[in-house]
Amino acid sequence: KLSDSGAKARFYHAVSEAHLSRIIKVDLAEELFSYHIDDKAKRLAEMMDGKLLLVTNAEGLSAQNVIQRYKSLADIERGFKVLKSEIEIGPVYHRLPERIRAHA
């Protein structure tokens, strides 16, 4: 059986681990267990739910251009993943330049 402070601490840690601390505010200063829900933060989270937010530091790019570059990056990463999964060979170490060229 938990005391109020124990329940408060357990609830606070559960909220923090679920990354909901912006929405659910636990009042740690109160003697009794209490919390409140920030309606503005909840509405913002509901509005952003299921959406991908792309942030870039590249100036002068339009939104469409940013999305196009992001999608091409995903295609490149997918290609590398396929390459790595299909080729199952270990590294080969050469020290002579002609052996390196022959292996490549």
Backbone as a chain_set.jsonl record, in Angstrom:
{"seq": "KLSDSGAKARFYHAVSEAHLSRIIKVDLAEELFSYHIDDKAKRLAEMMDGKLLLVTNAEGLSAQNVIQRYKSLADIERGFKVLKSEIEIGPVYHRLPERIRAHA", "coords": {"N": [[0.849, -1.176, 0.0], [0.642, 2.148, -0.948], [1.788, 5.333, 0.213], [0.541, 8.748, 0.033], [2.633, 10.329, -0.975], [4.243, 8.361, -2.084], [2.545, 7.29, -4.054], [2.244, 9.555, -5.594], [4.886, 9.978, -6.502], [5.29, 7.624, -7.967], [3.299, 7.851, -9.934], [4.17, 10.22, -11.174], [6.642, 9.379, -12.272], [5.708, 7.431, -14.06], [4.226, 9.01, -15.82], [6.28, 10.612, -16.834], [7.927, 8.681, -18.086], [6.21, 7.879, -20.105], [6.328, 10.04, -21.719], [4.52, 12.14, -21.359], [4.591, 14.398, -19.862], [4.295, 17.023, -20.626], [1.617, 17.322, -20.977], [0.207, 16.176, -18.78], [0.28, 17.414, -15.665], [1.848, 16.932, -12.687], [1.405, 17.7, -9.364], [3.876, 18.097, -7.292], [4.404, 19.458, -4.979], [2.192, 19.577, -3.348], [0.569, 18.147, -0.458], [-1.313, 16.087, -0.612], [-2.105, 13.667, -3.134], [-2.247, 14.958, -6.33], [-3.087, 16.129, -9.601], [-3.19, 17.797, -12.807], [-4.598, 18.328, -16.064], [-3.209, 19.821, -18.847], [-4.999, 21.565, -20.977], [-4.47, 23.034, -23.321], [-1.968, 22.045, -24.166], [-2.756, 19.432, -24.558], [-4.601, 19.649, -26.688], [-2.851, 20.562, -28.687], [-1.164, 18.327, -28.902], [-3.019, 16.429, -29.793], [-3.634, 17.561, -32.253], [-1.203, 17.269, -33.58], [-0.88, 14.559, -33.649], [-0.008, 11.605, -35.289], [1.286, 12.825, -37.341], [4.165, 13.769, -39.246], [6.85, 15.765, -38.537], [9.008, 17.789, -40.207], [12.08, 19.303, -39.783], [14.405, 21.677, -40.744], [17.643, 23.155, -41.325], [18.365, 24.31, -43.601], [18.352, 27.065, -45.584], [16.115, 28.805, -47.772], [14.803, 26.74, -49.062], [11.866, 25.383, -50.411], [8.782, 24.11, -48.996], [7.907, 21.86, -50.401], [10.272, 21.085, -51.66], [11.864, 20.372, -49.471], [10.439, 18.135, -48.541], [10.68, 16.468, -50.781], [13.479, 16.035, -50.828], [13.775, 14.726, -48.382], [12.338, 12.362, -48.836], [13.908, 11.246, -50.884], [16.237, 10.796, -49.474], [15.325, 8.794, -47.736], [14.911, 6.775, -49.613], [17.558, 6.285, -50.424], [18.683, 5.369, -48.012], [17.165, 3.042, -47.684], [18.099, 1.594, -49.857], [20.806, 1.167, -49.115], [20.328, -0.459, -46.92], [19.296, -2.756, -48.136], [21.533, -3.504, -49.645], [23.354, -4.117, -47.583], [22.079, -6.249, -46.357], [21.89, -8.227, -48.304], [24.472, -8.876, -49.123], [26.572, -10.946, -47.64], [29.334, -10.961, -46.51], [32.508, -11.03, -44.924], [34.851, -8.522, -43.743], [37.739, -7.874, -45.782], [41.16, -7.61, -45.583], [43.74, -5.855, -47.106], [47.135, -5.053, -47.923], [48.747, -4.327, -49.966], [48.738, -2.154, -52.77], [48.051, -3.125, -55.383], [46.666, -5.472, -54.78], [44.479, -4.495, -53.452], [43.163, -3.081, -55.52], [42.672, -5.268, -57.208], [40.914, -6.793, -55.663], [38.765, -5.039, -55.408]], "CA": [[0.0, 0.0, 0.0], [1.475, 3.337, -1.084], [1.368, 6.601, 0.813], [0.268, 9.752, -0.995], [3.886, 10.734, -1.62], [4.686, 7.228, -2.901], [1.67, 7.24, -5.233], [2.581, 10.745, -6.382], [6.172, 9.73, -7.156], [5.103, 6.548, -8.952], [2.517, 8.418, -11.04], [5.04, 11.178, -11.85], [7.606, 8.62, -13.08], [4.972, 6.796, -15.157], [3.906, 10.078, -16.773], [7.542, 11.003, -17.47], [8.365, 7.601, -18.985], [5.307, 7.862, -21.252], [6.534, 11.316, -22.41], [3.279, 12.907, -21.261], [4.752, 15.426, -18.836], [3.822, 18.314, -21.134], [0.153, 17.336, -20.919], [-0.233, 15.869, -17.417], [1.112, 18.108, -14.683], [1.733, 16.36, -11.349], [1.774, 18.695, -8.355], [4.717, 17.425, -6.311], [4.491, 20.263, -3.762], [1.003, 19.329, -2.523], [0.658, 17.002, 0.462], [-2.138, 15.018, -1.163], [-1.88, 13.344, -4.539], [-3.078, 15.743, -7.242], [-2.535, 16.426, -10.919], [-4.152, 18.41, -13.716], [-4.299, 18.15, -17.483], [-3.076, 21.073, -19.58], [-5.868, 21.405, -22.159], [-3.819, 23.605, -24.501], [-0.955, 21.073, -24.599], [-3.474, 18.245, -25.041], [-5.122, 19.97, -28.029], [-1.706, 20.593, -29.594], [-0.731, 16.932, -29.11], [-4.039, 15.784, -30.631], [-3.509, 18.115, -33.592], [0.018, 16.761, -34.185], [-0.879, 13.098, -33.594], [0.012, 10.92, -36.579], [1.945, 13.652, -38.348], [5.62, 13.818, -39.229], [7.309, 17.151, -38.609], [10.365, 17.892, -40.738], [12.746, 20.55, -39.428], [15.67, 21.781, -41.464], [18.364, 24.417, -41.173], [18.691, 24.77, -44.952], [17.549, 28.238, -45.93], [15.767, 28.972, -49.177], [14.121, 25.582, -49.625], [10.413, 25.383, -50.245], [8.289, 22.943, -48.259], [7.896, 20.726, -51.335], [11.656, 20.678, -51.882], [12.298, 19.682, -48.253], [9.787, 16.817, -48.55], [11.295, 15.676, -51.858], [14.817, 15.619, -50.391], [13.608, 13.749, -47.31], [11.937, 11.089, -49.447], [15.055, 10.675, -51.604], [17.134, 10.285, -48.432], [14.76, 7.522, -47.287], [15.189, 5.794, -50.677], [18.982, 5.949, -50.362], [18.889, 4.533, -46.822], [16.564, 1.74, -47.964], [19.026, 0.915, -50.758], [21.941, 0.688, -48.323], [19.864, -1.575, -46.081], [19.225, -3.924, -49.014], [22.91, -3.902, -49.951], [23.973, -4.733, -46.414], [21.439, -7.515, -46.006], [22.085, -9.217, -49.363], [25.878, -9.262, -49.2], [26.982, -11.445, -46.33], [30.751, -11.293, -46.518], [33.275, -10.339, -43.898], [35.855, -7.593, -44.29], [38.981, -8.441, -46.278], [42.184, -6.599, -45.393], [44.887, -5.931, -48.008], [48.096, -3.996, -47.649], [49.398, -3.942, -51.222], [47.787, -1.427, -53.626], [47.53, -3.922, -56.503], [45.702, -6.437, -54.234], [43.254, -3.728, -53.175], [42.506, -2.866, -56.809], [42.195, -6.559, -57.704], [39.754, -7.194, -54.878], [37.642, -4.134, -55.73]], "C": [[0.893, 1.237, 0.0], [0.901, 4.512, -0.303], [1.057, 7.576, -0.32], [1.544, 10.159, -1.723], [4.429, 9.611, -2.502], [3.867, 7.117, -4.176], [1.995, 8.389, -6.178], [3.87, 10.505, -7.165], [6.042, 8.671, -8.242], [4.353, 7.058, -10.183], [3.381, 9.384, -11.854], [6.04, 10.452, -12.758], [6.921, 7.934, -14.26], [4.63, 7.823, -16.233], [5.173, 10.494, -17.528], [8.012, 9.948, -18.464], [7.501, 7.515, -20.229], [5.411, 9.135, -22.088], [5.25, 12.145, -22.455], [3.391, 14.056, -20.269], [4.371, 16.818, -19.328], [2.31, 18.437, -20.99], [-0.346, 17.153, -19.492], [0.759, 16.488, -16.444], [0.836, 17.525, -13.297], [2.228, 17.402, -10.356], [2.542, 17.996, -7.239], [4.788, 18.183, -4.984], [3.312, 20.024, -2.815], [1.226, 18.135, -1.607], [-0.123, 15.813, -0.073], [-1.842, 14.847, -2.65], [-2.82, 14.183, -5.407], [-2.328, 15.978, -8.547], [-3.592, 17.18, -11.715], [-3.661, 18.235, -15.146], [-4.29, 19.513, -18.15], [-3.838, 20.923, -20.903], [-5.224, 21.941, -23.429], [-2.774, 22.635, -25.053], [-1.613, 19.815, -25.154], [-4.025, 18.478, -26.444], [-3.994, 19.992, -29.053], [-1.223, 19.18, -29.913], [-1.732, 16.19, -29.997], [-3.935, 16.265, -32.074], [-2.296, 17.533, -34.317], [0.066, 15.238, -34.261], [-0.942, 12.502, -34.995], [0.696, 11.711, -37.683], [3.454, 13.611, -38.16], [6.027, 15.27, -39.424], [8.757, 17.161, -39.07], [10.916, 19.273, -40.406], [14.094, 20.557, -40.128], [16.334, 23.12, -41.167], [18.789, 24.966, -42.53], [17.763, 25.923, -45.322], [17.238, 28.242, -47.425], [15.106, 27.773, -49.819], [12.622, 25.708, -49.392], [10.005, 24.12, -49.491], [8.301, 21.7, -49.147], [9.303, 20.187, -51.565], [12.204, 19.921, -50.678], [11.723, 18.274, -48.228], [10.422, 15.917, -49.604], [12.68, 15.172, -51.456], [14.74, 14.581, -49.279], [13.237, 12.381, -47.876], [13.092, 10.448, -50.208], [16.084, 10.133, -50.618], [16.637, 8.927, -47.925], [15.007, 6.427, -48.328], [16.646, 5.344, -50.638], [19.258, 5.037, -49.166], [18.31, 3.135, -47.022], [17.481, 0.923, -48.888], [20.243, 0.376, -50.028], [21.538, -0.495, -47.445], [19.795, -2.861, -46.901], [20.619, -4.428, -49.339], [23.55, -4.647, -48.786], [23.36, -6.086, -46.1], [21.709, -8.606, -47.044], [23.523, -9.727, -49.418], [26.332, -9.671, -47.808], [28.43, -11.928, -46.389], [31.438, -10.491, -45.422], [34.272, -9.395, -44.531], [37.117, -8.334, -44.706], [40.025, -7.328, -46.214], [43.355, -6.865, -46.336], [45.85, -4.813, -47.654], [48.794, -3.52, -48.919], [48.372, -3.275, -52.145], [47.222, -2.266, -54.764], [46.52, -4.962, -56.025], [44.374, -5.745, -53.92], [42.485, -3.504, -54.466], [41.952, -4.176, -57.359], [40.946, -6.994, -56.951], [38.528, -6.338, -55.226], [37.107, -4.437, -57.113]], "O": [[1.788, 1.366, 0.835], [-0.314, 4.66, -0.179], [1.282, 7.269, -1.491], [1.542, 10.316, -2.943], [5.012, 9.878, -3.553], [4.414, 6.879, -5.253], [2.019, 8.223, -7.397], [3.936, 10.799, -8.359], [6.621, 8.809, -9.32], [4.713, 6.748, -11.319], [3.333, 9.37, -13.084], [6.258, 10.873, -13.894], [7.493, 7.864, -15.348], [4.733, 7.533, -17.425], [5.128, 10.704, -18.74], [8.448, 10.284, -19.565], [7.983, 7.127, -21.294], [4.671, 9.3, -23.057], [4.939, 12.772, -23.467], [2.374, 14.629, -19.877], [4.145, 17.711, -18.511], [1.785, 19.546, -20.892], [-1.223, 17.89, -19.041], [1.933, 16.119, -16.413], [-0.284, 17.617, -12.794], [3.336, 17.923, -10.49], [1.948, 17.381, -6.353], [5.189, 17.611, -3.97], [3.43, 20.247, -1.611], [1.982, 17.221, -1.939], [0.337, 14.673, -0.001], [-1.388, 15.773, -3.322], [-4.039, 14.128, -5.244], [-1.098, 16.019, -8.58], [-4.763, 17.198, -11.335], [-2.475, 18.024, -15.398], [-5.251, 20.273, -18.033], [-3.381, 20.245, -21.823], [-5.408, 21.368, -24.504], [-2.7, 22.424, -26.264], [-1.106, 19.202, -26.093], [-3.927, 17.598, -27.299], [-4.16, 19.496, -30.168], [-0.91, 18.873, -31.063], [-1.333, 15.406, -30.858], [-4.122, 15.486, -33.009], [-2.343, 17.323, -35.53], [0.974, 14.684, -34.883], [-1.817, 12.848, -35.789], [0.682, 11.297, -38.842], [3.95, 13.438, -37.046], [5.591, 15.922, -40.372], [9.631, 16.608, -38.402], [10.292, 20.288, -40.711], [14.827, 19.569, -40.106], [15.671, 24.092, -40.805], [19.492, 25.974, -42.601], [16.543, 25.766, -45.366], [18.017, 27.738, -48.234], [14.867, 27.787, -51.026], [12.176, 26.091, -48.311], [10.788, 23.179, -49.366], [8.663, 20.614, -48.695], [9.503, 18.975, -51.654], [12.927, 18.938, -50.84], [12.439, 17.319, -47.927], [10.673, 14.74, -49.35], [13.02, 14.017, -51.711], [15.552, 13.657, -49.237], [13.767, 11.36, -47.438], [13.241, 9.226, -50.181], [16.734, 9.124, -50.892], [17.435, 8.015, -47.708], [15.282, 5.282, -47.969], [16.937, 4.159, -50.799], [19.98, 4.049, -49.29], [18.901, 2.151, -46.577], [17.621, -0.288, -48.72], [20.672, -0.748, -50.287], [22.323, -1.424, -47.252], [20.185, -3.928, -46.426], [20.87, -5.633, -49.315], [24.204, -5.674, -48.973], [24.057, -6.982, -45.622], [21.753, -9.786, -46.698], [23.754, -10.895, -49.729], [26.458, -8.837, -46.912], [28.712, -13.125, -46.328], [30.989, -9.406, -45.05], [34.511, -9.463, -45.737], [37.518, -9.303, -44.061], [39.802, -6.232, -46.728], [43.898, -7.97, -46.362], [45.448, -3.763, -47.152], [49.368, -2.431, -48.943], [47.256, -3.775, -52.287], [46.041, -2.144, -55.088], [45.605, -5.311, -56.772], [43.298, -6.318, -54.093], [41.273, -3.717, -54.504], [40.858, -4.187, -57.924], [40.011, -7.516, -57.559], [37.409, -6.842, -55.324], [36.165, -3.788, -57.566]]}, "num_chains": 1, "name": "protein.A"}
